[in-house]
Every structure is written in C-alpha cells, then in structure tokens.
Coordinates of C-alpha atoms in Angstrom, one line a residue:
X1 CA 47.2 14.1 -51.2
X2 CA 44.3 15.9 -52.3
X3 CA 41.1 17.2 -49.9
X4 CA 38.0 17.6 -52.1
X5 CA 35.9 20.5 -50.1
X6 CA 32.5 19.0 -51.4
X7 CA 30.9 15.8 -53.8
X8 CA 31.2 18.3 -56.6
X9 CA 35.1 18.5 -56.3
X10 CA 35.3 14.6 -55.4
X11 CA 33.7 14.1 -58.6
X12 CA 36.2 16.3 -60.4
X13 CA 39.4 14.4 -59.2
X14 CA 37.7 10.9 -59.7
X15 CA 37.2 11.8 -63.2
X16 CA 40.9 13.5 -63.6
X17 CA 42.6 10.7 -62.1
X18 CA 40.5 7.4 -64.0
X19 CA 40.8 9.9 -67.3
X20 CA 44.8 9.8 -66.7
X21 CA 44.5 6.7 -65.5
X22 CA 46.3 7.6 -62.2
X23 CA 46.4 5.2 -59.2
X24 CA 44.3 6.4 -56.6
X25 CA 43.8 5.1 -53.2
X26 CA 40.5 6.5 -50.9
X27 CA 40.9 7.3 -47.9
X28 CA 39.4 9.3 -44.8
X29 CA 40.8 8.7 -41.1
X30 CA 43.3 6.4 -42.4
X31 CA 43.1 4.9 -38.8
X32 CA 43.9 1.4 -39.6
X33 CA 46.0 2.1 -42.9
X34 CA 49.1 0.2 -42.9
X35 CA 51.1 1.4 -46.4
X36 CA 54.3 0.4 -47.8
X37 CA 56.5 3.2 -48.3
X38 CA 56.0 2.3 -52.1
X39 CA 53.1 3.1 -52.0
X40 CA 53.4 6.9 -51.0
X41 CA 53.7 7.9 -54.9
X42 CA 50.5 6.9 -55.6
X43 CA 47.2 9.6 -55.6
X44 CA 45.6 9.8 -52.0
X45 CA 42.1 11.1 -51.8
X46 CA 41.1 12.2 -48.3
X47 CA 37.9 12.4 -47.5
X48 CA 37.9 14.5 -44.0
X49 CA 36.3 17.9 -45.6
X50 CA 33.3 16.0 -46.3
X51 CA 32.2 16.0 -42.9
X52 CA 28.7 17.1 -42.9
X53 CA 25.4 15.4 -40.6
X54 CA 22.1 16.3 -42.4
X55 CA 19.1 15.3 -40.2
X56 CA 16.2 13.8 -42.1
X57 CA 12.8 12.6 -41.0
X58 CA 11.5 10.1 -38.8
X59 CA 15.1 9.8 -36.6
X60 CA 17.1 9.3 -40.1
X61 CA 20.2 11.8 -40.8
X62 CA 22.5 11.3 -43.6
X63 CA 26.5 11.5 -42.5
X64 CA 29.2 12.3 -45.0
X65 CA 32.4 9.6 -45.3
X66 CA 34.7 12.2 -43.8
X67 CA 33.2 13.0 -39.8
X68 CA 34.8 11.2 -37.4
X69 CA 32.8 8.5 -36.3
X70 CA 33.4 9.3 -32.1
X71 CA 32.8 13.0 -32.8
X72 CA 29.5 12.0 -34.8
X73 CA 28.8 9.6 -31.7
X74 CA 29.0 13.2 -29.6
X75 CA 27.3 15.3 -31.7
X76 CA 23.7 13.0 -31.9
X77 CA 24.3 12.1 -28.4
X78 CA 23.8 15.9 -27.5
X79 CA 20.6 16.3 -29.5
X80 CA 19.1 12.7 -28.1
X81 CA 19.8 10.1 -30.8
X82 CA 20.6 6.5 -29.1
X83 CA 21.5 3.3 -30.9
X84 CA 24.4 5.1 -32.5
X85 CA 26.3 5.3 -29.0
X86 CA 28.8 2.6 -30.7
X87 CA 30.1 4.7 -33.0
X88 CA 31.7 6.8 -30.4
X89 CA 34.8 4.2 -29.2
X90 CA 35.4 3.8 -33.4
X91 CA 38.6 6.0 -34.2
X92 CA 37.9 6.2 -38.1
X93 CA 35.7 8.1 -40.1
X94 CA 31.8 7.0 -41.2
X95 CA 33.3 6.4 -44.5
X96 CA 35.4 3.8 -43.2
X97 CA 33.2 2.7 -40.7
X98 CA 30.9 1.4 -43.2
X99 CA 33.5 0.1 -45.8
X100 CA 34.4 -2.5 -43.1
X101 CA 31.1 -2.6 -41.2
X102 CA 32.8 -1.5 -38.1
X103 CA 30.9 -2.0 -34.6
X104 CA 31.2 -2.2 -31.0
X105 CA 29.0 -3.6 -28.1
X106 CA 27.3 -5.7 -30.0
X107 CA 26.5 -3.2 -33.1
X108 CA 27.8 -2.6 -36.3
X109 CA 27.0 -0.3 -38.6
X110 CA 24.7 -2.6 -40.9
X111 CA 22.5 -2.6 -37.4
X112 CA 21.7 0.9 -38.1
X113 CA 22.3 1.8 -41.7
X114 CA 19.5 2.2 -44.8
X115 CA 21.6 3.7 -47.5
X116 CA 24.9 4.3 -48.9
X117 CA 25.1 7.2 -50.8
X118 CA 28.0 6.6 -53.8
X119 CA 29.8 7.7 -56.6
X120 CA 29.9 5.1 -59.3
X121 CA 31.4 6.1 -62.8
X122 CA 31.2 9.5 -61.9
X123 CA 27.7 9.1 -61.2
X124 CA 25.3 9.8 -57.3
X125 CA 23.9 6.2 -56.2
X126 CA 22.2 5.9 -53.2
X127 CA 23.0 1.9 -52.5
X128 CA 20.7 -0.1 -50.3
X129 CA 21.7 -2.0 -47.2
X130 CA 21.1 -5.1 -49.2
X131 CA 23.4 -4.0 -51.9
X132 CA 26.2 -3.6 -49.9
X133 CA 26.2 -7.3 -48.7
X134 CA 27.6 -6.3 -44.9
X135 CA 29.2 -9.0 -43.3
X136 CA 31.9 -9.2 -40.2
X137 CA 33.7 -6.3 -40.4
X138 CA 33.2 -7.0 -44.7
X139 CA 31.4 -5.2 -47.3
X140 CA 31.1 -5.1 -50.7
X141 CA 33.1 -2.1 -51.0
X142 CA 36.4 -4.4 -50.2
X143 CA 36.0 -5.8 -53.6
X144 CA 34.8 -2.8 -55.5
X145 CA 37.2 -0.3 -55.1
X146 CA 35.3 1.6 -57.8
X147 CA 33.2 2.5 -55.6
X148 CA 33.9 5.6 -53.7
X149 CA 31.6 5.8 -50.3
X150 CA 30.4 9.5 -50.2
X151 CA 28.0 8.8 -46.7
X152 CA 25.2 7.0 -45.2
X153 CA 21.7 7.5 -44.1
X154 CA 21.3 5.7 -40.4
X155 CA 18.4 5.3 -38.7
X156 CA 18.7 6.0 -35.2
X157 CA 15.7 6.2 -32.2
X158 CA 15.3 9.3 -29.7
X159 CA 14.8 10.2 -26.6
X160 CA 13.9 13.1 -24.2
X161 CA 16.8 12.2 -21.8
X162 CA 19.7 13.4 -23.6
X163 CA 22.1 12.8 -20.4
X164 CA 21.1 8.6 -20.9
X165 CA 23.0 8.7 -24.4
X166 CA 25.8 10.5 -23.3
X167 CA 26.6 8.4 -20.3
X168 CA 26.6 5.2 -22.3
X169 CA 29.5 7.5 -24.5
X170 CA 31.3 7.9 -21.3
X171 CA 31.2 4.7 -20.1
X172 CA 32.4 2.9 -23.8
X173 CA 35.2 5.9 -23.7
X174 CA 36.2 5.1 -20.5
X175 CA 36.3 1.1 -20.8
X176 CA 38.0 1.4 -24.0
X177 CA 41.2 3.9 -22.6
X178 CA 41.1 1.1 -19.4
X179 CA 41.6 -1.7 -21.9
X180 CA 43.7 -1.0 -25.2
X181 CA 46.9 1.1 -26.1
X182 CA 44.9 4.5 -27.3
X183 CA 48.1 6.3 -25.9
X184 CA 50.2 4.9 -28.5
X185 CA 50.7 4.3 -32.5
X186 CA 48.7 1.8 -33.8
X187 CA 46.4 1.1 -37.0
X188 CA 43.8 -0.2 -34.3
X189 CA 42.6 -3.7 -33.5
X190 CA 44.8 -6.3 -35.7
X191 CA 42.7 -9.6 -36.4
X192 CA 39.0 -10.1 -36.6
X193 CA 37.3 -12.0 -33.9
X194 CA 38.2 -16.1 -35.3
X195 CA 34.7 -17.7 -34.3
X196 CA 34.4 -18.6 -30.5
X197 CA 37.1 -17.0 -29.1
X198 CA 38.7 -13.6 -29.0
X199 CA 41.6 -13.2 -31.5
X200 CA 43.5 -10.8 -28.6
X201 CA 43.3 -14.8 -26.7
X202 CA 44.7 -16.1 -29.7
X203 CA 48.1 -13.8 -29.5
X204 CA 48.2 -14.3 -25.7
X205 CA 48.0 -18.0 -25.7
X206 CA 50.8 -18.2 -28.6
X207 CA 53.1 -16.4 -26.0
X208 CA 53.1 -13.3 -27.9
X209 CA 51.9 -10.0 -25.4
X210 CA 54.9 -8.0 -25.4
X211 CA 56.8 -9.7 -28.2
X212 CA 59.4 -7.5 -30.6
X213 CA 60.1 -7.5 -34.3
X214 CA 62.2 -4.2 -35.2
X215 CA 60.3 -1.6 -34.0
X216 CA 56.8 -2.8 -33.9
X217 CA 55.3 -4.6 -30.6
X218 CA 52.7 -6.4 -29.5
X219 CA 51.5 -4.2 -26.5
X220 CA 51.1 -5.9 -23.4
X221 CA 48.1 -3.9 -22.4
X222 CA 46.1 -5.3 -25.3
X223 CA 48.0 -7.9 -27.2
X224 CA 45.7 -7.7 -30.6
X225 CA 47.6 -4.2 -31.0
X226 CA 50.6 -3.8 -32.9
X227 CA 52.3 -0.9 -31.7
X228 CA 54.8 1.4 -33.5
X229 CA 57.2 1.8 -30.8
X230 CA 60.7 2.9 -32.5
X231 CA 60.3 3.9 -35.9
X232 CA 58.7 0.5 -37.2
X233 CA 59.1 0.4 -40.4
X234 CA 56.2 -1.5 -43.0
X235 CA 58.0 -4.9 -42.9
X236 CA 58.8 -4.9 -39.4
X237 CA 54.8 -4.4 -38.9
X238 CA 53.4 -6.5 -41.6
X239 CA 56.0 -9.3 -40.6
X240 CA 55.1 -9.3 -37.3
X241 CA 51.6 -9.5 -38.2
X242 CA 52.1 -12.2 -40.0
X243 CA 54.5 -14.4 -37.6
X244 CA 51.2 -14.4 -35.4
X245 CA 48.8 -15.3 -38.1
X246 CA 51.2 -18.4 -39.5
X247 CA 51.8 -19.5 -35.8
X248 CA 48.0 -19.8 -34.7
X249 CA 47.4 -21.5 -37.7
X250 CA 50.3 -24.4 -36.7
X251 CA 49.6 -24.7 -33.1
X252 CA 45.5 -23.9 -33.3
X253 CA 45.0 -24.4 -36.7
X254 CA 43.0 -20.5 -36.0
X255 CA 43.0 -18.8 -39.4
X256 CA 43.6 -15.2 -37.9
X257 CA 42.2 -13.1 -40.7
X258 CA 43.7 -8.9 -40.5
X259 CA 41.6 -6.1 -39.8
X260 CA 43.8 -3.9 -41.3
X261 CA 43.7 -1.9 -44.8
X262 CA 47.2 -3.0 -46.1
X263 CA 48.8 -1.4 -48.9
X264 CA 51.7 -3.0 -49.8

C-alpha cells in the first residue's frame, strides 16, 4: 500500500502504476471496503495523508479526499460552520464521501458541494457539481475509475454561536452509537434505502436480525449491518449479503441494491 504525502506524489504513482500498467485500486478510509483476499496483490493507494481543510471566501473551504469526514464535521463545527453537521456520523473519508454522495439527516454531500477537485490523465481538474452527476448514494466517479478524487470545495453557512453546531454533532453522535453496531466490525450500512421503506425493514421482515453464515452476522441491534463476528471470511460476507438481497427480491420483489465497495 502506498501513502502519497501530497497531489505532487499522488501524481507520481498514478503515472508509475498506468505507465506499468499496474492494477491500482483508490482508496482512503476504506470504511465500507469489502475485498477478496485475491484481491490483496493488487496496488492500494491510500489517500489519508492528504488530509488538509483550506478555508476560502464567502463560507467555501476546500477539503482534501483523505480527512476523515466526522473529524472534518469537528473541526468547522469549532470555528462556526453549520450545514456540514452531517458529515460528522459518516465513518469514511471526504474522498469517499463524495464518490458515493454519502449523507445523513436528510443531507448528502451534493447538498453542499461546488467542486471536485481531480486528477485526470495525470492532469488537475476542478469538476463541477453538475459533472459529477450525484445521485443516491451514486456518482459519476462509480463508473470512471480513472478518475482519482483529490477534494472538494463545499459551501457551508456560519454562525456566531459556535456551541449550536456542535450540539447538533453531539446529538447525531449520540443517536447513531444508540442505534447501530459502531462497537463492532463492519463495512457500514449494507443496502441503500429501496424507495418507501427502509432497507434495515427489509432484512427484519425477511426474518433475518441475528441470522449466521460462517462468521459474518446480521446484528440484531441494527439488522442492515453485517457484522464480522468470528473471522468472516469474504464469501461468508458477500454470501450472506447476497442470501438477503435474492430473498427480498422473491418474497417482496424489493431489489436491495449494496452500499458497499466490493472487490471481488
């Protein structure tokens, strides 16, 4: 796994591994990776030294792919940026965040980003939101995997009382460690939200909250987390993943679509 300290050094790699035409994979928190152990051969580019906030004009700052997006959250909290209080209960990095258009409480990240900043055959882009065609948890990025995501430019609002965004933090933090599995291994939420009903009411109607395949589990506190509770190994949680999704597609005809980054 290599950690490029800066763009210039991310640009380096990108150009050594296309020129040798080695397989590389992107990747910064790695939060709701699931790999096949085939797969650990292959050239891993981790993003996490690239974890820079540079704050802009008029309430804009420009976030590298590598901070974490709940310690970003924290850090504009303190110096009284709102709007971005979402990002705080999201466990991956802004890089991630806005290759999937991640969101919470009724935000996303294509609420409050302008730009993407890029690298595209070796080359600086600054991408508008309009360019990157965000969707539910979906961007364009899912089907260019040329494109590496080197930040983003948000646009965020401020205000005087720096306390107010803080205790909307707390409060997300706390509802989220009342409600799902953080103590334990997991590559986050499973399945997207299937229109008009939640997908964790899905797996709980089809009988599966607390349901065992090898060592993976559906937890019982949450039941649209798989859990890695004995040295689950990639089939046992890619299988079990997929038991659920062909089940609610016979009994609900619900096409449960993964949230996960599966490399198999």
């Amino acid at each position: 796994m290599y950690f490029p300290k800066d763009i210039y050094s991310l640009r380096l790699v990108y150009e050594y591994a296309v020129s040798k035409n080695i397989d590389y994979f992107i990747i910064g928190n790695g939060t709701n990776l699931v790999i096949n152990e085939s797969y650990f051969n292959k050239l891993f580019i981790n993003l996490k030294e690239l974890n820079k906030i540079y704050y802009l004009k008029n309430n804009k700052v420009l976030m590298l792919a590598g901070i974490n997006a709940s310690k970003a959250s924290f850090v504009l909290a303190k110096k009284g940026y709102t709007k971005q209080e979402y990002l705080s209960v999201i466990p991956g990095s802004i890089g991630g965040a806005i290759y999937m258009n991640a969101g919470a409480y009724s935000s996303d990240i294509s609420n409050t980003i302008e730009s993407v900043l890029v690298i595209e055959e070796n080359k600086l882009k600054l991408l508008s939101k309009e360019e990157c065609k965000f969707g539910y948890r979906k961007s364009m990025f899912m089907d260019h995997r040329n494109i590496i995501i080197v930040g983003g430019i948000f646009c965020f609002e401020k205000t005087k009382n720096k306390e107010k965004p803080l205790e909307k933090i707390r409060a997300y933090i706390s509802n989220k460690r009342n409600n799902q599995p953080l103590n334990l291994k997991s590559a986050g939420s499973t399945f997207k939200n299937p229109k008009g009903i939640s997908a964790w009411e899905v797996v709980d109607k089809l009988g599966y909250r607390g349901k065992v395949l090898g060592g993976a589990k559906v937890s019982e506190k949450h039941p649209n987390f798989l859990i890695n509770q004995n040295h689950a190994s990639f089939s046992d949680i890619y299988n079990l993943m997929l038991e659920i999704t062909l089940k609610a597609k016979e009994v609900y005809n619900i096409d449960l679509e993964c949230e996960w980054e599966i490399l198999k």
